């Protein structure tokens, strides 16, 4: 089980305003959190799910960037490829009998994702909304601290 402070969970802070991307990001966060909270014996199945999700997720974003000629697509796509390589490599280690390697990867993805979303994915979200709707997205975020029971 994860005993570090790197746990990830979905929050409105991750919303970027492009619905298909936000939905995919929520699934990505769920995959990472599942590995963070799993026993090592359960990690291979969860790594398979993460790899399947991340492959489709990154392909979808890469396809959007190519189809719309998103200007900074090269570095964004390179980052996707590097993350997929890491997931694939750790999955192979789990297959070879080292499932304990999955938690450090999940923790690193939990640290990586917010910055990736804030910088690279938000620019893509703005680009997609501008093309589709003629304007940048408007995102309303709930403040959990201000919610009362």
CSV table of C-alpha atoms in Angstrom, one decimal:
chain,number,residue,atom,x,y,z
A,1,UNK,CA,0.0,0.0,0.0
A,2,UNK,CA,1.1,3.6,-0.6
A,3,UNK,CA,2.4,5.2,2.5
A,4,UNK,CA,3.9,8.3,0.8
A,5,UNK,CA,2.3,11.7,0.4
A,6,UNK,CA,2.2,11.5,-3.4
A,7,UNK,CA,-1.3,10.0,-3.6
A,8,UNK,CA,-3.3,11.3,-6.5
A,9,UNK,CA,-7.1,11.7,-6.7
A,10,UNK,CA,-9.3,13.5,-9.1
A,11,UNK,CA,-10.1,17.1,-8.3
A,12,UNK,CA,-11.6,20.0,-10.3
A,13,UNK,CA,-8.1,21.6,-10.3
A,14,UNK,CA,-7.4,19.1,-13.2
A,15,UNK,CA,-10.3,20.4,-15.4
A,16,UNK,CA,-9.1,22.0,-18.6
A,17,UNK,CA,-12.4,22.8,-20.2
A,18,UNK,CA,-12.3,20.4,-23.2
A,19,UNK,CA,-14.7,17.6,-22.2
A,20,UNK,CA,-13.2,14.6,-24.0
A,21,UNK,CA,-9.8,15.5,-22.6
A,22,UNK,CA,-11.1,16.0,-19.0
A,23,UNK,CA,-12.9,12.7,-19.1
A,24,UNK,CA,-9.8,10.9,-20.3
A,25,UNK,CA,-7.7,12.6,-17.6
A,26,UNK,CA,-10.1,11.5,-14.9
A,27,UNK,CA,-9.6,7.9,-16.1
A,28,UNK,CA,-5.9,8.4,-16.1
A,29,UNK,CA,-5.9,9.6,-12.5
A,30,UNK,CA,-8.1,6.7,-11.5
A,31,UNK,CA,-5.6,4.2,-13.0
A,32,UNK,CA,-2.7,5.8,-11.2
A,33,UNK,CA,-4.5,5.9,-7.9
A,34,UNK,CA,-5.5,2.2,-8.2
A,35,UNK,CA,-1.8,1.2,-8.5
A,36,UNK,CA,-0.9,3.5,-5.6
A,37,UNK,CA,-3.4,1.8,-3.4
A,38,UNK,CA,-2.9,-1.8,-4.5
A,39,UNK,CA,-1.0,-4.6,-3.0
A,40,UNK,CA,2.0,-5.6,-5.1
A,41,UNK,CA,0.4,-8.9,-6.1
A,42,UNK,CA,-2.4,-6.9,-7.8
A,43,UNK,CA,-0.2,-4.5,-9.7
A,44,UNK,CA,0.3,-6.5,-12.9
A,45,UNK,CA,-3.4,-6.4,-13.8
A,46,UNK,CA,-3.5,-2.7,-12.9
A,47,UNK,CA,-0.4,-2.0,-15.0
A,48,UNK,CA,-2.1,-3.7,-18.0
A,49,UNK,CA,-5.0,-1.4,-17.5
A,50,UNK,CA,-2.8,1.7,-17.2
A,51,UNK,CA,-0.9,0.7,-20.3
A,52,UNK,CA,-4.1,0.2,-22.3
A,53,UNK,CA,-5.5,3.5,-21.0
A,54,UNK,CA,-2.3,5.5,-21.5
A,55,UNK,CA,-1.8,4.1,-25.1
A,56,UNK,CA,-5.3,5.2,-26.1
A,57,UNK,CA,-5.2,8.4,-24.1
A,58,UNK,CA,-1.9,9.6,-25.7
A,59,UNK,CA,-2.9,8.4,-29.2
A,60,UNK,CA,-6.1,10.4,-28.9
A,61,UNK,CA,-4.2,13.6,-27.9
A,62,UNK,CA,-1.4,12.9,-30.5
A,63,UNK,CA,-4.1,12.5,-33.2
A,64,UNK,CA,-5.8,15.8,-32.2
A,65,UNK,CA,-2.4,17.6,-32.4
A,66,UNK,CA,-1.6,16.2,-35.8
A,67,UNK,CA,-5.0,16.7,-37.3
A,68,UNK,CA,-5.2,20.3,-36.1
A,69,UNK,CA,-1.5,21.1,-36.7
A,70,UNK,CA,-1.0,22.1,-33.1
A,71,UNK,CA,2.2,24.1,-33.2
A,72,UNK,CA,4.1,22.7,-30.1
A,73,UNK,CA,3.1,19.1,-30.8
A,74,UNK,CA,6.6,17.6,-31.1
A,75,UNK,CA,7.6,18.1,-27.5
A,76,UNK,CA,4.2,17.1,-26.2
A,77,UNK,CA,4.2,13.9,-28.3
A,78,UNK,CA,7.8,13.1,-27.2
A,79,UNK,CA,6.7,13.4,-23.6
A,80,UNK,CA,3.8,10.9,-24.2
A,81,UNK,CA,6.2,8.5,-25.8
A,82,UNK,CA,8.6,8.7,-22.9
A,83,UNK,CA,5.8,8.0,-20.4
A,84,UNK,CA,4.6,5.1,-22.4
A,85,UNK,CA,8.1,3.7,-22.5
A,86,UNK,CA,8.3,4.0,-18.7
A,87,UNK,CA,5.0,2.3,-18.2
A,88,UNK,CA,6.0,-0.5,-20.6
A,89,UNK,CA,9.3,-1.0,-18.9
A,90,UNK,CA,7.9,-1.2,-15.4
A,91,UNK,CA,5.1,-3.5,-16.6
A,92,UNK,CA,7.9,-5.8,-17.9
A,93,UNK,CA,9.6,-5.8,-14.5
A,94,UNK,CA,6.3,-6.7,-12.9
A,95,UNK,CA,6.0,-9.7,-15.4
A,96,UNK,CA,9.5,-10.8,-14.5
A,97,UNK,CA,8.6,-10.9,-10.8
A,98,UNK,CA,9.2,-7.4,-9.5
A,99,UNK,CA,5.7,-6.0,-9.0
A,100,UNK,CA,7.0,-3.7,-6.2
A,101,UNK,CA,8.5,-1.5,-9.0
A,102,UNK,CA,4.9,-0.4,-9.9
A,103,UNK,CA,4.4,1.8,-6.9
A,104,UNK,CA,7.4,4.1,-7.6
A,105,UNK,CA,6.2,4.5,-11.2
A,106,UNK,CA,2.6,5.4,-10.0
A,107,UNK,CA,4.1,7.9,-7.5
A,108,UNK,CA,6.2,9.5,-10.2
A,109,UNK,CA,3.2,9.7,-12.6
A,110,UNK,CA,1.2,11.3,-9.7
A,111,UNK,CA,3.9,14.0,-9.5
A,112,UNK,CA,4.3,14.3,-13.3
A,113,UNK,CA,0.6,14.5,-14.4
A,114,UNK,CA,-0.4,17.9,-12.7
A,115,UNK,CA,2.4,19.8,-14.4
A,116,UNK,CA,1.9,18.0,-17.7
A,117,UNK,CA,-1.8,18.9,-17.6
A,118,UNK,CA,-1.2,22.5,-16.5
A,119,UNK,CA,1.4,23.3,-19.1
A,120,UNK,CA,1.1,21.0,-22.2
A,121,UNK,CA,-2.5,19.7,-22.0
A,122,UNK,CA,-4.0,23.1,-21.1
A,123,UNK,CA,-2.5,24.6,-24.2
A,124,UNK,CA,-3.9,21.8,-26.3
A,125,UNK,CA,-7.3,22.2,-24.6
A,126,UNK,CA,-7.3,25.9,-25.5
A,127,UNK,CA,-6.3,25.2,-29.0
A,128,UNK,CA,-9.1,22.6,-29.5
A,129,UNK,CA,-11.7,24.9,-27.9
A,130,UNK,CA,-10.6,27.8,-30.1
A,131,UNK,CA,-10.9,25.7,-33.2
A,132,UNK,CA,-14.2,24.1,-32.2
A,133,UNK,CA,-16.0,27.0,-30.4
A,134,UNK,CA,-14.0,30.1,-31.4
A,135,UNK,CA,-12.8,30.8,-27.9
A,136,UNK,CA,-10.7,29.5,-25.0
A,137,UNK,CA,-12.6,27.2,-22.6
A,138,UNK,CA,-14.3,28.6,-19.5
A,139,UNK,CA,-13.8,26.3,-16.6
A,140,UNK,CA,-15.7,26.4,-13.3
A,141,UNK,CA,-14.0,24.7,-10.4
A,142,UNK,CA,-15.5,23.8,-7.1
A,143,UNK,CA,-13.6,24.7,-4.0
A,144,UNK,CA,-13.7,21.6,-1.8
A,145,UNK,CA,-12.6,23.7,1.2
A,146,UNK,CA,-15.7,25.8,0.9
A,147,UNK,CA,-18.2,23.0,0.6
A,148,UNK,CA,-20.2,22.3,3.7
A,149,UNK,CA,-22.0,19.1,4.5
